[in-house]
GROMACS .gro file of C-alpha atoms in nm:
model
  415
    1MET     CA    1  10.116  22.882  17.964
    2LEU     CA    2  10.045  22.752  17.587
    3GLN     CA    3   9.870  22.387  17.573
    4PRO     CA    4  10.073  22.141  17.405
    5SER     CA    5  10.011  21.986  17.087
    6ARG     CA    6   9.832  21.608  17.055
    7LYS     CA    7  10.139  21.562  16.881
    8HIS     CA    8  10.388  21.648  17.138
    9THR     CA    9  10.173  21.530  17.451
   10GLU     CA   10  10.254  21.168  17.320
   11ALA     CA   11  10.573  21.195  17.108
   12PRO     CA   12  10.810  20.888  17.194
   13PRO     CA   13  11.143  21.002  17.314
   14PRO     CA   14  11.498  20.858  17.128
   15VAL     CA   15  11.454  20.481  17.132
   16ALA     CA   16  11.671  20.309  17.328
   17SER     CA   17  11.871  19.944  17.311
   18VAL     CA   18  11.754  19.704  17.477
   19PRO     CA   19  11.986  19.438  17.576
   20GLY     CA   20  11.915  19.085  17.436
   21ARG     CA   21  11.802  18.915  17.772
   22ALA     CA   22  11.527  19.153  17.778
   23TRP     CA   23  11.394  19.022  17.458
   24LEU     CA   24  11.420  18.623  17.599
   25MET     CA   25  11.301  18.730  17.888
   26LEU     CA   26  10.970  18.818  17.675
   27ALA     CA   27  10.966  18.484  17.498
   28LEU     CA   28  10.962  18.292  17.805
   29ALA     CA   29  10.673  18.496  17.974
   30MET     CA   30  10.453  18.554  17.634
   31LEU     CA   31  10.516  18.151  17.575
   32GLY     CA   32  10.396  18.082  18.047
   33PHE     CA   33  10.123  18.343  17.892
   34ALA     CA   34   9.970  18.212  17.597
   35VAL     CA   35  10.008  17.747  17.819
   36ASN     CA   36   9.811  17.993  18.113
   37PHE     CA   37   9.564  18.094  17.883
   38TRP     CA   38   9.536  17.786  17.690
   39ALA     CA   39   9.419  17.603  18.037
   40TRP     CA   40   9.239  17.889  18.171
   41ALA     CA   41   8.947  17.851  17.780
   42LEU     CA   42   8.994  17.472  17.786
   43LEU     CA   43   8.586  17.483  17.900
   44SER     CA   44   8.490  17.742  17.603
   45PRO     CA   45   8.475  17.520  17.348
   46LEU     CA   46   8.342  17.193  17.535
   47GLY     CA   47   8.042  17.437  17.613
   48PRO     CA   48   7.782  17.324  17.350
   49ARG     CA   49   7.883  16.946  17.436
   50PHE     CA   50   7.839  17.019  17.768
   51LYS     CA   51   7.503  17.179  17.671
   52ASP     CA   52   7.366  16.854  17.517
   53SER     CA   53   7.519  16.583  17.755
   54LEU     CA   54   7.387  16.763  18.115
   55HIS     CA   55   7.095  16.906  17.931
   56LEU     CA   56   7.185  17.284  18.021
   57THR     CA   57   6.983  17.571  18.005
   58SER     CA   58   7.105  17.877  17.771
   59PHE     CA   59   7.215  18.038  18.097
   60GLN     CA   60   7.405  17.733  18.304
   61GLN     CA   61   7.644  17.746  17.992
   62SER     CA   62   7.704  18.066  18.050
   63LEU     CA   63   7.764  18.038  18.379
   64LEU     CA   64   8.006  17.758  18.329
   65VAL     CA   65   8.191  17.889  18.070
   66ALA     CA   66   8.248  18.274  18.222
   67VAL     CA   67   8.354  18.137  18.575
   68PRO     CA   68   8.721  18.084  18.513
   69VAL     CA   69   8.698  18.384  18.390
   70VAL     CA   70   8.606  18.577  18.650
   71VAL     CA   71   8.751  18.433  18.924
   72GLY     CA   72   9.076  18.464  18.690
   73SER     CA   73   9.060  18.825  18.675
   74LEU     CA   74   8.970  18.915  19.033
   75GLY     CA   75   9.234  18.667  19.110
   76ARG     CA   76   9.478  18.948  18.923
   77ILE     CA   77   9.447  19.169  19.218
   78PRO     CA   78   9.655  18.955  19.451
   79VAL     CA   79   9.849  18.851  19.187
   80GLY     CA   80  10.022  19.121  19.039
   81ALA     CA   81  10.093  19.316  19.403
   82LEU     CA   82  10.258  18.988  19.483
   83THR     CA   83  10.489  19.024  19.152
   84ASP     CA   84  10.577  19.398  19.287
   85ARG     CA   85  10.715  19.210  19.534
   86PHE     CA   86  10.819  18.883  19.513
   87GLY     CA   87  10.907  18.966  19.122
   88GLY     CA   88  10.771  18.706  18.757
   89ARG     CA   89  11.098  18.522  18.851
   90VAL     CA   90  10.892  18.293  19.163
   91MET     CA   91  10.555  18.421  19.076
   92PHE     CA   92  10.515  18.265  18.678
   93PRO     CA   93  10.616  17.913  18.814
   94LEU     CA   94  10.358  17.892  19.140
   95VAL     CA   95  10.064  18.012  18.887
   96SER     CA   96  10.193  17.763  18.622
   97ALA     CA   97  10.216  17.460  18.959
   98ALA     CA   98   9.875  17.572  19.056
   99THR     CA   99   9.684  17.552  18.745
  100ILE     CA  100   9.764  17.250  18.757
  101VAL     CA  101   9.567  17.076  19.052
  102PRO     CA  102   9.253  17.217  18.852
  103VAL     CA  103   9.314  17.086  18.508
  104LEU     CA  104   9.346  16.778  18.600
  105TYR     CA  105   9.065  16.762  18.848
  106LEU     CA  106   8.823  16.869  18.513
  107GLY     CA  107   8.995  16.635  18.341
  108LEU     CA  108   8.999  16.329  18.541
  109ALA     CA  109   8.693  16.333  18.785
  110GLY     CA  110   8.493  16.690  18.697
  111HIS     CA  111   8.355  16.702  18.397
  112SER     CA  112   8.007  16.453  18.546
  113SER     CA  113   7.796  16.745  18.600
  114VAL     CA  114   7.733  17.113  18.686
  115ALA     CA  115   7.865  17.090  19.004
  116THR     CA  116   8.190  16.942  18.953
  117LEU     CA  117   8.243  17.193  18.657
  118LEU     CA  118   8.155  17.455  18.832
  119VAL     CA  119   8.393  17.368  19.128
  120GLY     CA  120   8.681  17.294  18.863
  121GLY     CA  121   8.575  17.579  18.680
  122PHE     CA  122   8.646  17.828  18.953
  123PHE     CA  123   9.014  17.698  19.054
  124LEU     CA  124   9.048  17.689  18.703
  125GLY     CA  125   9.058  18.088  18.744
  126VAL     CA  126   9.425  18.085  18.861
  127GLY     CA  127   9.570  18.012  18.522
  128GLY     CA  128   9.361  18.391  18.412
  129THR     CA  129   9.597  18.603  18.621
  130ALA     CA  130   9.922  18.453  18.432
  131PHE     CA  131   9.911  18.820  18.254
  132ALA     CA  132   9.927  19.029  18.584
  133VAL     CA  133  10.270  18.871  18.647
  134GLY     CA  134  10.376  18.921  18.327
  135VAL     CA  135  10.276  19.221  18.254
  136PRO     CA  136  10.540  19.401  18.590
  137PHE     CA  137  10.779  19.125  18.459
  138VAL     CA  138  10.850  19.240  18.114
  139SER     CA  139  10.756  19.627  18.197
  140VAL     CA  140  11.086  19.704  18.420
  141TRP     CA  141  11.356  19.430  18.166
  142PHE     CA  142  11.224  19.785  17.835
  143PRO     CA  143  11.266  20.124  17.937
  144PRO     CA  144  10.988  20.299  17.833
  145GLU     CA  145  10.995  20.412  17.514
  146ARG     CA  146  10.972  20.030  17.427
  147ARG     CA  147  10.704  19.998  17.692
  148GLY     CA  148  10.426  19.935  17.420
  149LEU     CA  149  10.555  19.759  17.188
  150ALA     CA  150  10.709  19.473  17.466
  151ILE     CA  151  10.374  19.435  17.672
  152GLY     CA  152  10.205  19.407  17.350
  153ILE     CA  153  10.398  19.122  17.235
  154PHE     CA  154  10.329  19.008  17.555
  155GLY     CA  155  10.006  19.042  17.555
  156ALA     CA  156   9.971  18.841  17.223
  157GLY     CA  157  10.010  18.465  17.472
  158MET     CA  158   9.605  18.565  17.459
  159GLY     CA  159   9.657  18.342  17.156
  160GLY     CA  160   9.637  18.064  17.376
  161THR     CA  161   9.278  17.987  17.357
  162ALA     CA  162   9.320  17.989  17.019
  163ILE     CA  163   9.538  17.680  17.140
  164SER     CA  164   9.202  17.546  17.351
  165ALA     CA  165   8.981  17.617  17.054
  166LEU     CA  166   9.169  17.455  16.731
  167THR     CA  167   9.190  17.164  16.968
  168THR     CA  168   8.996  17.019  17.206
  169VAL     CA  169   8.715  16.952  17.070
  170LYS     CA  170   8.889  16.758  16.797
  171LEU     CA  171   9.114  16.588  17.090
  172VAL     CA  172   8.784  16.517  17.295
  173ASP     CA  173   8.658  16.300  16.972
  174ALA     CA  174   8.999  16.118  16.931
  175TYR     CA  175   9.074  16.069  17.262
  176GLY     CA  176   8.836  16.157  17.489
  177VAL     CA  177   8.716  16.424  17.720
  178ALA     CA  178   8.982  16.374  17.916
  179SER     CA  179   9.291  16.394  17.681
  180PRO     CA  180   9.344  16.779  17.635
  181PHE     CA  181   9.305  16.800  17.996
  182LEU     CA  182   9.613  16.565  18.109
  183ILE     CA  183   9.870  16.711  17.800
  184THR     CA  184   9.769  17.080  17.873
  185ALA     CA  185   9.927  16.961  18.240
  186GLY     CA  186  10.192  16.813  18.083
  187VAL     CA  187  10.235  17.146  17.919
  188LEU     CA  188  10.227  17.340  18.221
  189ALA     CA  189  10.408  17.125  18.400
  190VAL     CA  190  10.696  17.202  18.198
  191TYR     CA  191  10.673  17.480  18.157
  192ALA     CA  192  10.699  17.557  18.562
  193VAL     CA  193  11.065  17.341  18.543
  194VAL     CA  194  11.143  17.614  18.245
  195ALA     CA  195  11.021  17.956  18.396
  196ALA     CA  196  11.194  17.806  18.786
  197LEU     CA  197  11.506  17.779  18.606
  198VAL     CA  198  11.565  18.031  18.372
  199LEU     CA  199  11.323  18.350  18.418
  200ARG     CA  200  11.482  18.623  18.617
  201ASP     CA  201  11.353  18.956  18.718
  202ALA     CA  202  11.489  19.281  18.491
  203PRO     CA  203  11.836  19.465  18.740
  204GLY     CA  204  11.721  19.725  18.980
  205ARG     CA  205  11.363  19.675  18.973
  206THR     CA  206  11.234  19.853  19.300
  207VAL     CA  207  11.068  19.629  19.545
  208PRO     CA  208  10.845  19.866  19.704
  209THR     CA  209  10.792  19.750  20.141
  210GLU     CA  210  10.464  19.872  20.229
  211PRO     CA  211  10.194  19.603  20.317
  212LEU     CA  212   9.972  19.435  20.026
  213THR     CA  213   9.684  19.624  20.176
  214ARG     CA  214   9.819  19.949  20.206
  215ARG     CA  215   9.943  19.908  19.810
  216LEU     CA  216   9.637  19.818  19.728
  217ALA     CA  217   9.461  20.114  19.843
  218ASP     CA  218   9.757  20.354  19.737
  219THR     CA  219   9.706  20.157  19.352
  220LEU     CA  220   9.352  20.274  19.357
  221LYS     CA  221   9.364  20.606  19.437
  222LEU     CA  222   9.546  20.594  19.106
  223GLY     CA  223   9.370  20.759  18.835
  224ILE     CA  224   9.577  20.579  18.569
  225THR     CA  225   9.390  20.235  18.780
  226TRP     CA  226   9.050  20.381  18.740
  227GLN     CA  227   9.119  20.504  18.334
  228ALA     CA  228   9.302  20.168  18.261
  229SER     CA  229   9.043  19.974  18.435
  230ALA     CA  230   8.763  20.148  18.232
  231LEU     CA  231   8.838  20.118  17.858
  232TYR     CA  232   9.062  19.758  17.978
  233ALA     CA  233   8.662  19.676  18.060
  234VAL     CA  234   8.573  19.676  17.692
  235ALA     CA  235   8.900  19.651  17.508
  236PHE     CA  236   8.990  19.289  17.676
  237GLY     CA  237   8.652  19.210  17.801
  238GLY     CA  238   8.560  19.216  17.452
  239TYR     CA  239   8.755  19.017  17.329
  240VAL     CA  240   8.712  18.767  17.572
  241ALA     CA  241   8.417  18.721  17.584
  242PHE     CA  242   8.422  18.718  17.209
  243SER     CA  243   8.649  18.432  17.306
  244VAL     CA  244   8.421  18.222  17.542
  245TYR     CA  245   8.044  18.268  17.364
  246LEU     CA  246   8.128  18.307  16.944
  247PRO     CA  247   8.148  17.888  16.936
  248THR     CA  248   7.767  17.929  17.104
  249TYR     CA  249   7.701  18.260  16.912
  250LEU     CA  250   7.765  18.109  16.598
  251LYS     CA  251   7.604  17.770  16.670
  252THR     CA  252   7.257  17.890  16.789
  253GLY     CA  253   7.268  18.217  16.562
  254TYR     CA  254   7.386  18.103  16.240
  255ALA     CA  255   7.298  17.724  16.324
  256LEU     CA  256   7.681  17.665  16.240
  257PRO     CA  257   7.834  17.279  16.306
  258GLN     CA  258   8.029  17.268  16.691
  259ALA     CA  259   8.349  17.250  16.503
  260ASP     CA  260   8.314  17.559  16.226
  261ALA     CA  261   8.209  17.757  16.488
  262ALA     CA  262   8.547  17.677  16.723
  263ASN     CA  263   8.763  17.711  16.373
  264ARG     CA  264   8.582  18.055  16.347
  265MET     CA  265   8.653  18.124  16.724
  266ALA     CA  266   9.004  18.091  16.688
  267GLY     CA  267   9.042  18.326  16.382
  268PHE     CA  268   8.907  18.556  16.556
  269VAL     CA  269   9.102  18.510  16.842
  270LEU     CA  270   9.435  18.505  16.639
  271LEU     CA  271   9.340  18.801  16.464
  272ALA     CA  272   9.312  18.967  16.762
  273VAL     CA  273   9.590  18.815  16.936
  274ALA     CA  274   9.830  19.012  16.585
  275MET     CA  275   9.665  19.258  16.677
  276ARG     CA  276   9.804  19.324  16.998
  277PRO     CA  277  10.122  19.416  16.956
  278ILE     CA  278  10.071  19.604  16.615
  279GLY     CA  279   9.855  19.844  16.892
  280GLY     CA  280  10.121  19.888  17.167
  281TRP     CA  281  10.353  19.930  16.861
  282LEU     CA  282  10.165  20.235  16.774
  283SER     CA  283  10.090  20.374  17.063
  284ASP     CA  284  10.487  20.380  17.131
  285ARG     CA  285  10.519  20.640  16.738
  286VAL     CA  286  10.197  20.846  16.765
  287GLY     CA  287  10.030  20.780  17.073
  288ALA     CA  288   9.786  20.462  17.293
  289VAL     CA  289   9.497  20.756  17.294
  290ARG     CA  290   9.488  20.818  16.933
  291VAL     CA  291   9.518  20.427  16.923
  292LEU     CA  292   9.229  20.376  17.172
  293THR     CA  293   9.055  20.608  16.971
  294GLY     CA  294   9.047  20.463  16.635
  295ALA     CA  295   9.016  20.171  16.756
  296LEU     CA  296   8.717  20.183  16.962
  297ALA     CA  297   8.584  20.339  16.646
  298ALA     CA  298   8.602  20.057  16.479
  299VAL     CA  299   8.419  19.888  16.787
  300PHE     CA  300   8.177  20.064  16.799
  301ALA     CA  301   8.091  19.992  16.402
  302GLY     CA  302   8.161  19.665  16.363
  303ALA     CA  303   7.917  19.577  16.711
  304PHE     CA  304   7.650  19.866  16.582
  305VAL     CA  305   7.662  19.630  16.169
  306GLN     CA  306   7.680  19.294  16.414
  307ALA     CA  307   7.321  19.390  16.617
  308PHE     CA  308   7.125  19.377  16.287
  309THR     CA  309   7.220  18.969  16.266
  310PRO     CA  310   7.377  19.034  15.908
  311PRO     CA  311   7.427  18.718  15.650
  312LEU     CA  312   7.734  18.564  15.793
  313ALA     CA  313   7.915  18.549  15.478
  314PRO     CA  314   8.044  18.803  15.448
  315MET     CA  315   7.857  19.096  15.591
  316GLY     CA  316   7.932  18.916  15.933
  317THR     CA  317   8.212  18.759  15.899
  318LEU     CA  318   8.386  19.140  15.804
  319ALA     CA  319   8.195  19.269  16.099
  320PHE     CA  320   8.423  18.977  16.335
  321LEU     CA  321   8.751  19.033  16.211
  322LEU     CA  322   8.684  19.457  16.270
  323LEU     CA  323   8.585  19.348  16.597
  324ALA     CA  324   8.815  19.079  16.672
  325ALA     CA  325   9.112  19.334  16.478
  326ALA     CA  326   8.967  19.623  16.737
  327LEU     CA  327   8.997  19.474  17.001
  328GLY     CA  328   9.325  19.345  16.987
  329ALA     CA  329   9.466  19.648  16.897
  330ALA     CA  330   9.255  19.843  17.176
  331SER     CA  331   9.423  19.586  17.391
  332GLY     CA  332   9.804  19.667  17.314
  333ALA     CA  333   9.723  20.010  17.373
  334VAL     CA  334   9.545  20.070  17.736
  335PHE     CA  335   9.899  19.909  17.868
  336ALA     CA  336  10.135  20.084  17.658
  337LEU     CA  337   9.920  20.370  17.857
  338VAL     CA  338   9.981  20.200  18.197
  339ALA     CA  339  10.375  20.201  18.100
  340LEU     CA  340  10.327  20.599  18.069
  341LEU     CA  341  10.127  20.692  18.346
  342ALA     CA  342  10.164  20.451  18.649
  343PRO     CA  343  10.450  20.467  18.914
  344ALA     CA  344  10.750  20.242  18.839
  345ASN     CA  345  10.668  20.063  19.197
  346LYS     CA  346  10.297  19.987  19.104
  347VAL     CA  347  10.308  19.883  18.781
  348GLY     CA  348  10.179  19.492  18.900
  349SER     CA  349   9.921  19.633  19.140
  350VAL     CA  350   9.789  19.873  18.854
  351THR     CA  351   9.814  19.525  18.635
  352GLY     CA  352   9.630  19.363  18.864
  353VAL     CA  353   9.352  19.607  18.929
  354VAL     CA  354   9.315  19.663  18.538
  355GLY     CA  355   9.348  19.300  18.430
  356ALA     CA  356   9.068  19.252  18.689
  357ALA     CA  357   8.831  19.465  18.495
  358GLY     CA  358   8.939  19.340  18.156
  359GLY     CA  359   8.822  19.002  18.286
  360LEU     CA  360   8.521  19.102  18.426
  361GLY     CA  361   8.480  19.307  18.150
  362GLY     CA  362   8.414  18.967  17.935
  363PHE     CA  363   8.209  18.799  18.287
  364VAL     CA  364   7.911  19.018  18.209
  365PRO     CA  365   7.854  18.977  17.868
  366PRO     CA  366   7.835  18.628  17.840
  367LEU     CA  367   7.561  18.575  18.122
  368LEU     CA  368   7.391  18.872  17.942
  369MET     CA  369   7.365  18.733  17.583
  370GLY     CA  370   7.297  18.410  17.731
  371SER     CA  371   7.021  18.608  17.939
  372LEU     CA  372   6.877  18.817  17.590
  373TYR     CA  373   6.858  18.547  17.359
  374GLY     CA  374   6.672  18.243  17.602
  375ALA     CA  375   6.416  18.614  17.669
  376TYR     CA  376   6.412  18.722  17.288
  377GLY     CA  377   6.540  18.473  17.088
  378SER     CA  378   6.829  18.750  16.982
  379TYR     CA  379   7.144  18.818  17.069
  380ALA     CA  380   7.085  19.203  16.875
  381PHE     CA  381   6.991  19.328  17.212
  382GLY     CA  382   7.386  19.201  17.324
  383LEU     CA  383   7.546  19.374  17.029
  384ALA     CA  384   7.355  19.684  17.100
  385LEU     CA  385   7.455  19.733  17.418
  386LEU     CA  386   7.794  19.673  17.309
  387ALA     CA  387   7.809  19.965  17.010
  388VAL     CA  388   7.649  20.195  17.334
  389VAL     CA  389   7.904  20.092  17.565
  390ALA     CA  390   8.189  20.129  17.285
  391ALA     CA  391   8.055  20.481  17.258
  392ALA     CA  392   8.061  20.581  17.588
  393ALA     CA  393   8.456  20.440  17.589
  394LEU     CA  394   8.540  20.640  17.299
  395ALA     CA  395   8.381  20.978  17.439
  396PHE     CA  396   8.616  20.943  17.755
  397THR     CA  397   8.920  20.829  17.591
  398GLY     CA  398   8.856  21.204  17.399
  399THR     CA  399   8.810  21.397  17.685
  400GLY     CA  400   8.965  21.202  18.061
  401VAL     CA  401   9.248  21.066  17.910
  402ARG     CA  402   9.345  21.284  17.715
  403HIS     CA  403   9.368  21.495  17.991
  404ALA     CA  404   9.547  21.300  18.133
  405VAL     CA  405   9.815  21.226  17.912
  406THR     CA  406   9.844  21.593  17.873
  407ARG     CA  407   9.927  21.657  18.258
  408ARG     CA  408  10.181  21.366  18.225
  409PHE     CA  409  10.376  21.568  17.964
  410LEU     CA  410  10.349  21.903  18.150
  411ALA     CA  411  10.452  21.706  18.453
  412ALA     CA  412  10.758  21.569  18.290
  413GLN     CA  413  10.864  21.924  18.088
  414ALA     CA  414  10.855  22.103  18.445
  415HIS     CA  415  11.157  21.866  18.556
   0.00000   0.00000   0.00000
């Protein structure tokens, strides 16, 4: 049998029309993702402030901003499976309302000690699970050949971290520590009400009947679950790691003022956010494997350059911009791959596991960077490790992932 060319293995079918209501649901889902991620990222911009006021070590500061990441990541596994069962119409308002509680706690009482911050940060992780609600919700509203773009647009909601970066420190300076938390809690409450009233699940949504544990077990047997998890741990994990640790890195490594470091982190986030739907759109047209190959090669190059700690202007800035663009595009491409290879009634479960892997990929680097800097007084080792991991992911994409897409194409042709 002749093997199909790369072009044929990933060539998109003719573009189908999409009803206007689908775009409305996509917009509301992206808004919900952004609002919950705004809440999820509230502690990161305040990390340097808490370090000074509570006399934290570098490791304690890293742990403080990483705890919501790991909880939000692991929480995506059950939340994704629950979304398959109950739909985004139920889960989006539920997750948003639940996130209000830790936000209010942190703003009103939970910022006075390391212990209370860690408790609040733990429950703040609920906001990070919104991602596992949105992907299956959006996916069902769009035909397969448009899902890369749709899920990429939804994924732009990760820009909620930029809202936090741009506003949190300024609000604290102007109105006190409680102000950003109270504002975010109010926005979450408004969104939860709007979502409960307006969101609708797509007609014809497949509702699984198996028990939750069996569905999760079946999900873990799928090759796409592990392939996408490995790639997302690098792509989105790298994004999360920089979005929570970049202010500390820039303040410590380049002696930037806190506000300047937070603004630069916001620029990093905004570029990554803009590139995520572009990564999904390109995947619909030229194939997710090609997009991942190019993006991971760029991640390797950016991390390799930054490992030498070049001057921030211009080389360091260019390296970080390259990393932001590549990590954003790769994140969009991974879920275009999920939409292509995952069974329709398991998209939520697969998304939950993959999303967890991505979040966990963002949990480890801040702790590692803090520990390495504390031991060696340099971030070079951490960035060199990122370059090595990106190279490994690039090799995996060109072998195992490409073969999986080829098999999917051949199976579709046989039917």
